[in-house]
XYZ file of C-alpha atoms in Angstrom:
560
model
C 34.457 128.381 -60.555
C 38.035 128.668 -59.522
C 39.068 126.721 -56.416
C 42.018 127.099 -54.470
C 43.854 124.344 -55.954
C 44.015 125.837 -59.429
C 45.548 129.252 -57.324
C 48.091 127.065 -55.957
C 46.803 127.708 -52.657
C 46.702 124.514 -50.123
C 46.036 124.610 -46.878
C 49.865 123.987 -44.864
C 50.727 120.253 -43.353
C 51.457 120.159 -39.512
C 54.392 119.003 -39.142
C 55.038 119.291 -35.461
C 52.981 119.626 -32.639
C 53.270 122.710 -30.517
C 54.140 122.056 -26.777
C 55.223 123.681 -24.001
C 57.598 121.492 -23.135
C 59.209 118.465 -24.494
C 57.883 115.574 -23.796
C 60.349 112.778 -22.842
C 60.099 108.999 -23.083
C 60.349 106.838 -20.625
C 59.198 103.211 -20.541
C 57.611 102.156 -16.946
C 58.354 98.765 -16.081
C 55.460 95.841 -16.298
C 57.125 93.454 -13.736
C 59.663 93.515 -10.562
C 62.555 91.891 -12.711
C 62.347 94.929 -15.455
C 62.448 97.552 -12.347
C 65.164 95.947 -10.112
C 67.350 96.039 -13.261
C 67.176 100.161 -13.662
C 69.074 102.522 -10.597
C 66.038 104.795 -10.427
C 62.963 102.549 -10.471
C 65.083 100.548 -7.247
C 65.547 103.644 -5.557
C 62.061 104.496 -5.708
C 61.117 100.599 -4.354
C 62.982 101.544 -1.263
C 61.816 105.059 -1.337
C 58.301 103.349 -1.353
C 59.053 100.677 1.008
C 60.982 102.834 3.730
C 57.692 104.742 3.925
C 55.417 101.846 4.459
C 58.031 101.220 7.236
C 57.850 104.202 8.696
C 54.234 104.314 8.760
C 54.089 101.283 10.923
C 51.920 99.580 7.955
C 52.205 95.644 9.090
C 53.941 93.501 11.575
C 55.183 90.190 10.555
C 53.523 87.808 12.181
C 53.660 83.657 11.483
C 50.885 82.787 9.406
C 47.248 81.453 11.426
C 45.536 78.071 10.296
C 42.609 80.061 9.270
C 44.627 83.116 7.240
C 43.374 84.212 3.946
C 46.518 86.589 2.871
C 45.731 88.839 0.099
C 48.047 89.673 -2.541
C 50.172 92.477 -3.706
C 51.669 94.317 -6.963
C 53.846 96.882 -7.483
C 52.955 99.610 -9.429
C 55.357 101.825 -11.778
C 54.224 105.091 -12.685
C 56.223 108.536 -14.160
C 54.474 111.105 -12.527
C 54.414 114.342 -14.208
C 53.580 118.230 -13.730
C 50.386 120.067 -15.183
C 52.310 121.423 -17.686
C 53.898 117.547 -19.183
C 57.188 118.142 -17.057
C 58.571 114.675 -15.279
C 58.389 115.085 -11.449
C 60.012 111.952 -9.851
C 59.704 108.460 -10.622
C 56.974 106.584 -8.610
C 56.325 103.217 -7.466
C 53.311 101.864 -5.148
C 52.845 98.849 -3.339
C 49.434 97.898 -3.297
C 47.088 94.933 -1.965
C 44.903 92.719 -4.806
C 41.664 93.959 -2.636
C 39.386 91.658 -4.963
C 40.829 88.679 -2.522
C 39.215 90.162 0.347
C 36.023 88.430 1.776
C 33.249 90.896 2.672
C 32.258 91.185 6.598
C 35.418 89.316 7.459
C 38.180 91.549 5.939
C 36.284 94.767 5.249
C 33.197 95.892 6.401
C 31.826 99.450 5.260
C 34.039 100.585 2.027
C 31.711 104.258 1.438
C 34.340 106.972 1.042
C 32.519 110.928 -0.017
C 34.022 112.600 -2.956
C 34.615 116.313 -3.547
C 31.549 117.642 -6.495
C 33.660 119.541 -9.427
C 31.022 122.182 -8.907
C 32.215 123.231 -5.341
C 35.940 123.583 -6.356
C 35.044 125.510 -9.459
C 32.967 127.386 -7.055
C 35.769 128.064 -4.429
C 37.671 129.108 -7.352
C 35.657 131.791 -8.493
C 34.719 133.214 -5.366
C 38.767 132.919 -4.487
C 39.270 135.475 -7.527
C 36.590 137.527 -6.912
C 37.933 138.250 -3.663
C 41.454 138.182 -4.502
C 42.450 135.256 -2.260
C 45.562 133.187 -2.442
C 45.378 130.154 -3.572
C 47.412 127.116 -2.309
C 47.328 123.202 -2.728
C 48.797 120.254 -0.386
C 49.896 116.994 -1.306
C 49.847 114.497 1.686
C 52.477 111.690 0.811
C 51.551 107.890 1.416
C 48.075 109.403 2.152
C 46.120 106.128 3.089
C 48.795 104.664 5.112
C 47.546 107.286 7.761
C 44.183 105.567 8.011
C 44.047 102.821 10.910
C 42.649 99.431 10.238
C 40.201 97.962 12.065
C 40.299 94.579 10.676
C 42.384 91.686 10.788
C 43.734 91.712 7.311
C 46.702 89.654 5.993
C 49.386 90.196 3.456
C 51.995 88.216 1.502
C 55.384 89.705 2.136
C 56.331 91.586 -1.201
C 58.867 90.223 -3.516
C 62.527 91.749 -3.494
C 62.374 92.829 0.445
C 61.193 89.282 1.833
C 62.575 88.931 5.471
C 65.109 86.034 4.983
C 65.102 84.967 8.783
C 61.039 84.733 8.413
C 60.439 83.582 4.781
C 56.880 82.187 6.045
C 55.508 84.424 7.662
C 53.053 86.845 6.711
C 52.311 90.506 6.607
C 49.765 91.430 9.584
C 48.031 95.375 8.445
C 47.833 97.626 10.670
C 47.375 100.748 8.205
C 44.948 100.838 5.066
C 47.741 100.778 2.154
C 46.648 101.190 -1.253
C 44.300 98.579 -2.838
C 42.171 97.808 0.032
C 38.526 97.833 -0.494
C 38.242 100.029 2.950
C 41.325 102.616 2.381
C 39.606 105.366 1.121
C 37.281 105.129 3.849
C 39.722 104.966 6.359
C 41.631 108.029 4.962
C 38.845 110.459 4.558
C 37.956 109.414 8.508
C 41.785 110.401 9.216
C 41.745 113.180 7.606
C 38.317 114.668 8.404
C 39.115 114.457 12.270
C 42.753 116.045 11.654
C 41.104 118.554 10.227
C 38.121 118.813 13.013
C 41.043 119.169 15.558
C 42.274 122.125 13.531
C 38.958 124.075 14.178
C 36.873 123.288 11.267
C 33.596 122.140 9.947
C 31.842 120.079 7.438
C 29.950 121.544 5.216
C 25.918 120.441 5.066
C 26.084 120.824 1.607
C 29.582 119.240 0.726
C 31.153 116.942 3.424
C 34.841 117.420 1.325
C 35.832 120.763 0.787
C 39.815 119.816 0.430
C 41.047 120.730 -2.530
C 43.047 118.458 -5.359
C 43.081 118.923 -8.647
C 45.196 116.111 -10.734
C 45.820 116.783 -14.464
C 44.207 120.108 -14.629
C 46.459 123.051 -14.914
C 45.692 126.672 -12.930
C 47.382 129.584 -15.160
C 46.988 133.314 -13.181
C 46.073 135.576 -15.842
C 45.358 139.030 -15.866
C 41.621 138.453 -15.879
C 41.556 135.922 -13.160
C 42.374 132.082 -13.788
C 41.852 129.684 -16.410
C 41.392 126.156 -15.888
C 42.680 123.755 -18.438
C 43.541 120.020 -19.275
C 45.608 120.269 -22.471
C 47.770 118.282 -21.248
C 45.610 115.787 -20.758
C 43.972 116.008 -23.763
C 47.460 115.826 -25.715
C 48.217 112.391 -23.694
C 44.515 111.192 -24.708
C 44.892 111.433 -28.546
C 48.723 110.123 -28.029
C 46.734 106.706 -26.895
C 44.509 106.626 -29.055
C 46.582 107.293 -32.102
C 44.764 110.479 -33.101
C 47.314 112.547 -33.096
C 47.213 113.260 -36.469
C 43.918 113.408 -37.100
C 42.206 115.975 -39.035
C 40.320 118.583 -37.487
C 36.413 119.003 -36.929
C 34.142 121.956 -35.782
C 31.432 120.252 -33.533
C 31.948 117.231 -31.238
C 29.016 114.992 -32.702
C 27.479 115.154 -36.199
C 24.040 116.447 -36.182
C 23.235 114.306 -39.772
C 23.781 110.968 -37.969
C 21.598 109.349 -34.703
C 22.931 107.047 -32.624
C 21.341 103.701 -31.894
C 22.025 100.357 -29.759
C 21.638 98.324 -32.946
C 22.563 99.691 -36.536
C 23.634 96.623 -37.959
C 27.981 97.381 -37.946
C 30.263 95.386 -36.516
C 31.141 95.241 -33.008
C 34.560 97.288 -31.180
C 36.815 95.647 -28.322
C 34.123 97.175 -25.685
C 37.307 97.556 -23.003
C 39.168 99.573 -24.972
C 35.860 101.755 -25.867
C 34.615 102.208 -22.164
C 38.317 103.524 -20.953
C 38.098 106.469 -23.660
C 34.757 107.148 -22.442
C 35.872 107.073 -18.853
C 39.026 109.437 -19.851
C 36.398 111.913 -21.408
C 34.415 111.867 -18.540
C 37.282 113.523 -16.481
C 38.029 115.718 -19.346
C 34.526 116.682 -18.723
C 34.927 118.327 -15.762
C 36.620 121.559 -17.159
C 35.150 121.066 -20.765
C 31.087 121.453 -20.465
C 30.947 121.806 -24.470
C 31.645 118.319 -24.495
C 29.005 117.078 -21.793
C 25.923 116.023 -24.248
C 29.032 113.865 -26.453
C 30.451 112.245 -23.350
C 26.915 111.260 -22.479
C 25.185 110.114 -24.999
C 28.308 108.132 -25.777
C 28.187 106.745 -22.941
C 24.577 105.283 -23.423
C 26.191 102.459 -25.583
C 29.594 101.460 -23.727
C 27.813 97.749 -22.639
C 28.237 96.894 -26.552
C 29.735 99.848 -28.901
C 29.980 99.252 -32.533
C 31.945 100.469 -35.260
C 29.180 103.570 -35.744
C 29.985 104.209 -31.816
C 33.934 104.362 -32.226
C 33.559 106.309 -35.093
C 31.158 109.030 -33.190
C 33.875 108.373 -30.726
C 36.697 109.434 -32.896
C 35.081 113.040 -34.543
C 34.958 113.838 -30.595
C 38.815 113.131 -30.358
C 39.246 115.351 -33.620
C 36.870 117.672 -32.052
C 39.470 117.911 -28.899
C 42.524 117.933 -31.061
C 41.441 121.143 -32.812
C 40.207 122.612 -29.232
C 43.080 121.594 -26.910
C 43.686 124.811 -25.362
C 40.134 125.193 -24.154
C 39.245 125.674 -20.709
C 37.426 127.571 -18.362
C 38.333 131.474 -17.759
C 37.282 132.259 -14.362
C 36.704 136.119 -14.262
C 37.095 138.748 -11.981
C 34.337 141.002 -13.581
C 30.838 140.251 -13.481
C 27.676 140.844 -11.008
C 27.785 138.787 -8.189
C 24.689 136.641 -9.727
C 23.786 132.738 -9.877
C 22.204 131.923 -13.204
C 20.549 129.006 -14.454
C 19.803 127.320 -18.044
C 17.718 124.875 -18.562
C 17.210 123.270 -21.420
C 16.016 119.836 -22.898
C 15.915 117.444 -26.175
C 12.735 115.813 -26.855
C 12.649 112.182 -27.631
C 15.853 112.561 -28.879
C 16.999 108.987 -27.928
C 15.485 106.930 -31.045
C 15.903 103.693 -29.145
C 13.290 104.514 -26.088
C 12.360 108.017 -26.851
C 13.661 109.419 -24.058
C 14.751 113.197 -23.682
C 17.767 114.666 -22.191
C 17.562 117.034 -19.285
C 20.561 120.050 -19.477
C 21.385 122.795 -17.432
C 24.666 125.183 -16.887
C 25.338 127.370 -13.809
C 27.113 131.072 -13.949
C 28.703 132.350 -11.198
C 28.957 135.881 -12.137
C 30.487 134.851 -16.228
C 31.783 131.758 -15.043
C 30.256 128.101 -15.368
C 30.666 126.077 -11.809
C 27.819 123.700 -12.514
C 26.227 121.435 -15.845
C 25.087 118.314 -16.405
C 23.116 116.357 -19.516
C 21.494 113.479 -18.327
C 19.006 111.276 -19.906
C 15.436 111.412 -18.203
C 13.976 108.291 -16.404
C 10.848 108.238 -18.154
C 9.265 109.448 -21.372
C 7.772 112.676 -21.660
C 4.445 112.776 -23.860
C 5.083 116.552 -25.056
C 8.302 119.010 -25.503
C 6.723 120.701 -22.878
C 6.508 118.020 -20.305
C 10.426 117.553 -21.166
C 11.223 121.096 -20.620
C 9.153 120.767 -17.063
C 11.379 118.103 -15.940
C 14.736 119.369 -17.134
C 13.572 122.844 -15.412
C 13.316 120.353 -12.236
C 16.963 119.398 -12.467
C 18.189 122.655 -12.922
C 16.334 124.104 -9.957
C 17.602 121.268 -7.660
C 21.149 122.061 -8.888
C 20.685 126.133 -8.243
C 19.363 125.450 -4.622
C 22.445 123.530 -3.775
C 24.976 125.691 -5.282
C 22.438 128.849 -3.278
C 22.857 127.034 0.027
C 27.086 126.208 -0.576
C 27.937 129.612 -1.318
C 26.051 130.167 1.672
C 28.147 128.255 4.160
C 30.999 129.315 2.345
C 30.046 132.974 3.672
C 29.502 134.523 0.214
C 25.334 134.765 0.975
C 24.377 136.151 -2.835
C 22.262 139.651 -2.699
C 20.077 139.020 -5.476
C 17.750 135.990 -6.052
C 19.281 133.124 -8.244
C 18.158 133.479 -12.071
C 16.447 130.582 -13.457
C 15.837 130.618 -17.316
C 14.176 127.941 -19.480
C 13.193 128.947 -22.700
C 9.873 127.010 -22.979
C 6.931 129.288 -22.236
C 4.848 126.053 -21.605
C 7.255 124.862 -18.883
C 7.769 128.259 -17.340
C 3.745 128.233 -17.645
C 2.917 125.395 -16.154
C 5.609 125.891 -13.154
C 3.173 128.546 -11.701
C -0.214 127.770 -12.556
C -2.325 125.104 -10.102
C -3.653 123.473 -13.169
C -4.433 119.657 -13.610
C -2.959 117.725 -16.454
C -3.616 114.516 -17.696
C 0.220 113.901 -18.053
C 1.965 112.514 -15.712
C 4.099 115.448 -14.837
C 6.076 116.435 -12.335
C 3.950 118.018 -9.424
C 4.200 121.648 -9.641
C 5.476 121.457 -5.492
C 8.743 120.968 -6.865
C 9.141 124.452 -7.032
C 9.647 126.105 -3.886
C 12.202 128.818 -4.512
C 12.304 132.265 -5.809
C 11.561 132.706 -9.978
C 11.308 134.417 -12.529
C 10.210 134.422 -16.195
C 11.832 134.262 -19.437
C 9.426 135.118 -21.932
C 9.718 135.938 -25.783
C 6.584 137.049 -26.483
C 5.473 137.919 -30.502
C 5.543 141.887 -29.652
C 7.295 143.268 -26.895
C 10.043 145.848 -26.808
C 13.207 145.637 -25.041
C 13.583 147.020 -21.969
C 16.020 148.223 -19.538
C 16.245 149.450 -15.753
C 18.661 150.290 -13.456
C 17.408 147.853 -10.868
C 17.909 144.827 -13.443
C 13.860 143.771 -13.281
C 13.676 143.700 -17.023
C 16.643 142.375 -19.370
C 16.161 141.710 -22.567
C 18.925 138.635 -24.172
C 18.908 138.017 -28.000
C 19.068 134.174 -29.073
C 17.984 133.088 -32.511
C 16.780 136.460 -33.821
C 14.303 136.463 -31.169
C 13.877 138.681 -27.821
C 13.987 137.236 -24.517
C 12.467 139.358 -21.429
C 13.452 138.382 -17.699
C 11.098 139.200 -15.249
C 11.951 139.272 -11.972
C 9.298 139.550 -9.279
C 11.414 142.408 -6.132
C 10.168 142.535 -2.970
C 8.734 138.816 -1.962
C 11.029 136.201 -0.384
C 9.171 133.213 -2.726
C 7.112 131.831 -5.483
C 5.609 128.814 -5.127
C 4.068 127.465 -8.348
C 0.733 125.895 -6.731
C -0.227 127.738 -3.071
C 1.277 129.120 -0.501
C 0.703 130.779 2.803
C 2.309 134.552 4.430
C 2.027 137.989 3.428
C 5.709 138.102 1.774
C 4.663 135.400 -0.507
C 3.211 134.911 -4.131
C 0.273 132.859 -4.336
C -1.362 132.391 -7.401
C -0.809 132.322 -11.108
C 0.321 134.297 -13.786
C -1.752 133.596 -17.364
C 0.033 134.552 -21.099
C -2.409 135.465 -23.571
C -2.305 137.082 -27.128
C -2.943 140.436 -25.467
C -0.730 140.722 -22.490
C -0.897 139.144 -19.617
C -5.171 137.918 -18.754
C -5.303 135.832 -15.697
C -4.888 136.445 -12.017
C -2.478 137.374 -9.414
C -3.390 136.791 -5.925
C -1.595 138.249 -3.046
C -0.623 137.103 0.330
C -3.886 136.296 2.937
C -6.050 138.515 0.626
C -6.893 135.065 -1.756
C -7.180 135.442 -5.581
C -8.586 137.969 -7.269
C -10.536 135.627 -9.714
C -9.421 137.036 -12.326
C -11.600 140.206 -11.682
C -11.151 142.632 -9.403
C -8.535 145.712 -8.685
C -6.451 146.150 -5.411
C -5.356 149.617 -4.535
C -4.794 150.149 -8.076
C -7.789 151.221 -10.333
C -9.188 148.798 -13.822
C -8.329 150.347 -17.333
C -9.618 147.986 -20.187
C -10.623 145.694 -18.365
C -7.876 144.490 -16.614
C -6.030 144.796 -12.926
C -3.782 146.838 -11.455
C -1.936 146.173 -7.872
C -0.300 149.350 -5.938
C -0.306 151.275 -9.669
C -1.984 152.017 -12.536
C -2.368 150.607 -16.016
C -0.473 151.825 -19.072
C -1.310 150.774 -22.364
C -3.375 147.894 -21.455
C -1.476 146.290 -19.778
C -0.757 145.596 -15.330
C 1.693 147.433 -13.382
C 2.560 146.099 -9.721
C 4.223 149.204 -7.554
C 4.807 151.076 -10.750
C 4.173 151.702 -14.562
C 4.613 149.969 -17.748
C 6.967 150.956 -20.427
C 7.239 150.317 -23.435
C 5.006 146.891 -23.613
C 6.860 145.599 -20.581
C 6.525 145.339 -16.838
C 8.901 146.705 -14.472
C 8.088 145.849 -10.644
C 8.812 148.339 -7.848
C 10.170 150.767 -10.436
C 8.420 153.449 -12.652
C-alpha cells in the first residue's frame, strides 16, 4: 500500500491564523496604582467617575453609628467590536454587593432576561419582511435605576473628598455590583418604554434587543449570526490555539461518567469554559448535547472530563466560522424535532430530551436537557422529549403571535418514534408511569415510516415525504379541524378519538365531533370496502380516505 508519505505528500503546517483584523495587545490593569500610572486608563477613571456624578449616584454624607458601608473595585476592561476591533478603553466602578445584608440593604433582587429564542425570532421575521434593523447602547445603564434603600458606600480611592475624608458615600442610584441593580434598571427602563406607547409581551416580558459578542453580517441571502470572534478569544485562553483539528464535538467510542478512576482538574478553571460554551451556545445548536452533558460533571471534573472538554475546543477551532444563516426563502412554517437518547447517562440511566425549532429554514429554538426521571422504555423517552418540544412550539406559536406575524398553517411537530407519536393519540392505559396523554392539547400531525408506503406529494402540503437513514418519512397533516387532543375532547371542529397502525394500513377508529366513536366498525357518509371505514369518501386500495381518495398507499385529507 502506498501512503502519502512515501509520495512526498504531507498535509501543510498553519502557520498563521487568519483574521479579519489584527488583534492588538493590551494589558488591563489589576489594581488602581497600575491604572493611575497610564494617560488613558486615568482618563477613562474620570470619564467613569464624571458620569456617576452626573447621574446624581451618592451624596456624601458623615458616616451613622449603625452604617454597614459596602465596598468598591474598579474594574479595567478593553472593550472591543464584533469583529476583534478595540473600541475605547473602559473602566467601572462597582460596589462588593456580597457585603450587603438581605432585608436591610436589598430586598427583592429578580431581574427578567431576554430568551435567545425571541431575538433569533425577531431576526428572522425582520428579514423576511425586509425590516431595518437597529441596536442602542444606553451608557451607565443602571445608574438610571432609583434606590429604594438606604445603602452605604466607601468613597473610592484616587477621588476621596479631602475636606470630608470620613465620610461616606450615601446611594441614591443602583451602580454596578449591587445585588438589586438589575432589578432596578429593567423597572427604569420598562416604564420609559411604557411612556413611549408600548407593551409587554405575555409571552416575553423583554423584547429589547442586545446582542454582546455575536456579530450580524447582511448577506445577500439574509443575515448570518456568528461568534468567531468569540470563539478565537476562547481557544486564545485556553491555549488551544494550536490544536489539531476534529470532525465531531464528543467521541461516540467513549461514555462519560462521575467516577472513572483519573485524576481530578482545578474544577474553577473547568466550570468557566463550560460557562463560556454555554454562551457560545446560543448561536451554535450543534454544540448543545456537548455543552450539556459536560456540564453534568462541573461539581468535580476529572482528567477524562477536560479531555472531552478539549476535542470540543478542537471541534470549535476547525468550525469557527459557523453560525446561523437566517434566510429570506422558505414557507412561512414552524417546525418541530423531537428527539431523545435512552438511558444514555450510565451513571442514573437517565435519557436526554432534544428538540430544534425552524422558522421557515432557520433554527430560533433547541434545547438538550437531561430528563427528571427514568424512562422504563425508548418509547416512554421519546413521549417525554415529544412533551418538551410541544411546550417549546406553543410558546414560540403564541410570540409570533403578539409579534403580529399570526402563522397560516398549523405548527409541524415531528418525532420519529411511532410508539410516542402512537401513544400521544390513543386513550390507552399503561402501566408506566408516563406522561398523561392531556399534555397534548394542540394541533398534530404524524410522522410515520411505515415498511411499504410510497412517497407522496400534493399541492396543499398534506403529505411530504423526508428521507433520513435510507428510510421514508410521511407527514400527515389532519386540514380542516382547529385541534387534536390525544385522549377526548368536546365540539364539532375537533378530533376525538384515536388513530391505530397496523401491518395492513391503518385498523382502528376515528371518531368525529358529537357523533362518538365509531368502534372500530361502522361507515359515515362514506361506504365499507374490505372491511374497513371510510368518512366523506371512498376507499382505494384498502385503505381510508377522509374528504378524498388515496394514492398511491397514502392518505391525502381534503384533497383527491
Amino acid at each position: 500500500m502506498t501512503t502519502r508519505s512515501m509520495n512526498q505528500i504531507f498535509k501543510p503546517k498553519q502557520l498563521n491564523s487568519v483574521s479579519k483584523h489584527p488583534l492588538p495587545q493590551t494589558i488591563e490593569p489589576t489594581s488602581v496604582s497600575q491604572a493611575i500610572s497610564q494617560s488613558q486608563w486615568r482618563e477613562a477613571m474620570s470619564t467613569e467617575l464624571t458620569a456617576l456624578m452626573k447621574h446624581g449616584t451618592w451624596d456624601l454624607v458623615p458616616s451613622p453609628s449603625n452604617c454597614n458601608p459596602v465596598g468598591y473595585k474598579w474594574v479595567f476592561r478593553v472593550k472591543r467590536k464584533a469583529d476583534g476591533l478595540m473600541d475605547r478603553f473602559k473602566t467601572r466602578l462597582v460596589a462588593k454587593g456580597y457585603n450587603q445584608r438581605p432585608r436591610l440593604d436589598y430586598k427583592e433582587t429578580f431581574s427578567p432576561v431576554v430568551k435567545p429564542a425571541t431575538i433569533r425570532a425577531i431576526m428572522t421575521i425582520a428579514v423576511m419582511n425586509g425590516w431595518e434593523l437597529r441596536q442602542m447602547d444606553v451608557n451607565n445603564a443602571f445608574l438610571n435605576g432609583e434606590l429604594t434603600e438606604t445603602v452605604y458606600m466607601m468613597q473610592p480611592s484616587g477621588f476621596k473628598d479631602l475636606s470630608k475624608p470620613t465620610h461616606v458615600c450615601r446611594l441614591r442610584k443602583a451602580i454596578y455590583g449591587l445585588k438589586q441593580a438589575p432589578r432596578t434598571w429593567y423597572t427604569a427602563l420598562k416604564n420609559a418604554i411604557l411612556q413611549l406607547g408600548f407593551h409587554n409581551s405575555k409571552a416575553d416580558s423583554s423584547l429589547f434587543i442586545y446582542s454582546q459578542g455575536i456579530e450580524v453580517v447582511p448577506t445577500q441571502a439574509g443575515l448570518f449570526l456568528s461568534q468567531h470572534k468569540y470563539v478565537r478569544d476562547l481557544l486564545s485562553k485556553t491555549n488551544m490555539s494550536a490544536a489539531k483539528d476534529v470532525s465531531t464535538p464528543l467521541s461516540t467510542s467513549q461514555s462519560l461518567k462521575l467516577v472513572d478512576g483519573t485524576a481530578p482538574v482545578d474544577s474553577s478553571d473547568f466550570r468557566r469554559i463550560i460557562g463560556s460554551l454555554q454562551y457560545l451556545s446560543l448561536t451554535r445548536p450543534d454544540i448543545s448535547f456537548a455543552v450539556n452533558k459536560l456540564s453534568q460533571f462541573m461539581h468535580k471534573p476529572t482528567q477524562t472530563h477536560w479531555t472531552a472538554t478539549k476535542r470540543l475546543l478542537r471541534y470549535l477551532k476547525q468550525t469557527i466560522f459557523h453560525g446561523i444563516q437566517i434566510s429570506k426563502s422558505g414557507l412561512p412554517l414552524l417546525t418541530t424535532f423531537s428527539d431523545a437518547d435512552w438511558a444514555g447517562n450510565v451513571h442514573d440511566r437517565t435519557s436526554t430530551s432534544a428538540y430544534i425549532s425552524f422558522l421557515r429554514s432557520t433554527p430560533i429554538s433547541w434545547s438538550s436537557k437531561k430528563q427528571r426521571a427514568v424512562a422504563r422504555s425508548f418509547t416512554e423517552a421519546e413521549y417525554r422529549a415529544l412533551a418538551n418540544a410541544a411546550s417549546e412550539t406553543m410558546w414560540l406559536q403564541n410570540l409570533l403571535k403578539e409579534l403580529g406575524f399570526p402563522l397560516k398553517t398549523a405548527p409541524q411537530l415531528l418525532c420519529d418514534n411511532l410508539g410516542a407519536t402512537h401513544l400521544s393519540f390513543n386513550p390507552v392505559n399503561h402501566s408506566q408511569p408516563v406522561p398523561h396523554p392531556r399534555a397534548f392539547v394542540f394541533r398534530i400531525g404524524f410522522l410515520l415510516r411505515p415498511s411499504s408506503c410510497a412517497k407522496g406529494t400534493g399541492a396543499d402540503g398534506t403529505v411530504v415525504g423526508m428521507s433520513e437513514g435510507g428510510g421514508e418519512y410521511v407527514w400527515v397533516e389532519p386540514v380542516g379541524v382547529s385541534s387534536i387532543w390525544g385522549l377526548m375532547g368536546g365540539g364539532e371542529t375537533e378530533w376525538v378519538g384515536c388513530v391505530g397502525w397496523g401491518v395492513t394500513g391503518w385498523v382502528d377508529c376515528v371518531g368525529w365531533g358529537v357523533t362518538g366513536w365509531m368502534d372500530c366498525v361502522g361507515g359515515l357518509l362514506g361506504n365499507w370496502v374490505g372491511g374497513l371505514c371510510g368518512m366523506g369518501g371512498n376507499w382505494v386500495g384498502g385503505l381510508w380516505g377522509m374528504g378524498g381518495n388515496w394514492e398511491g398507499g397514502l392518505c391525502r385529507i381534503g384533497g383527491n
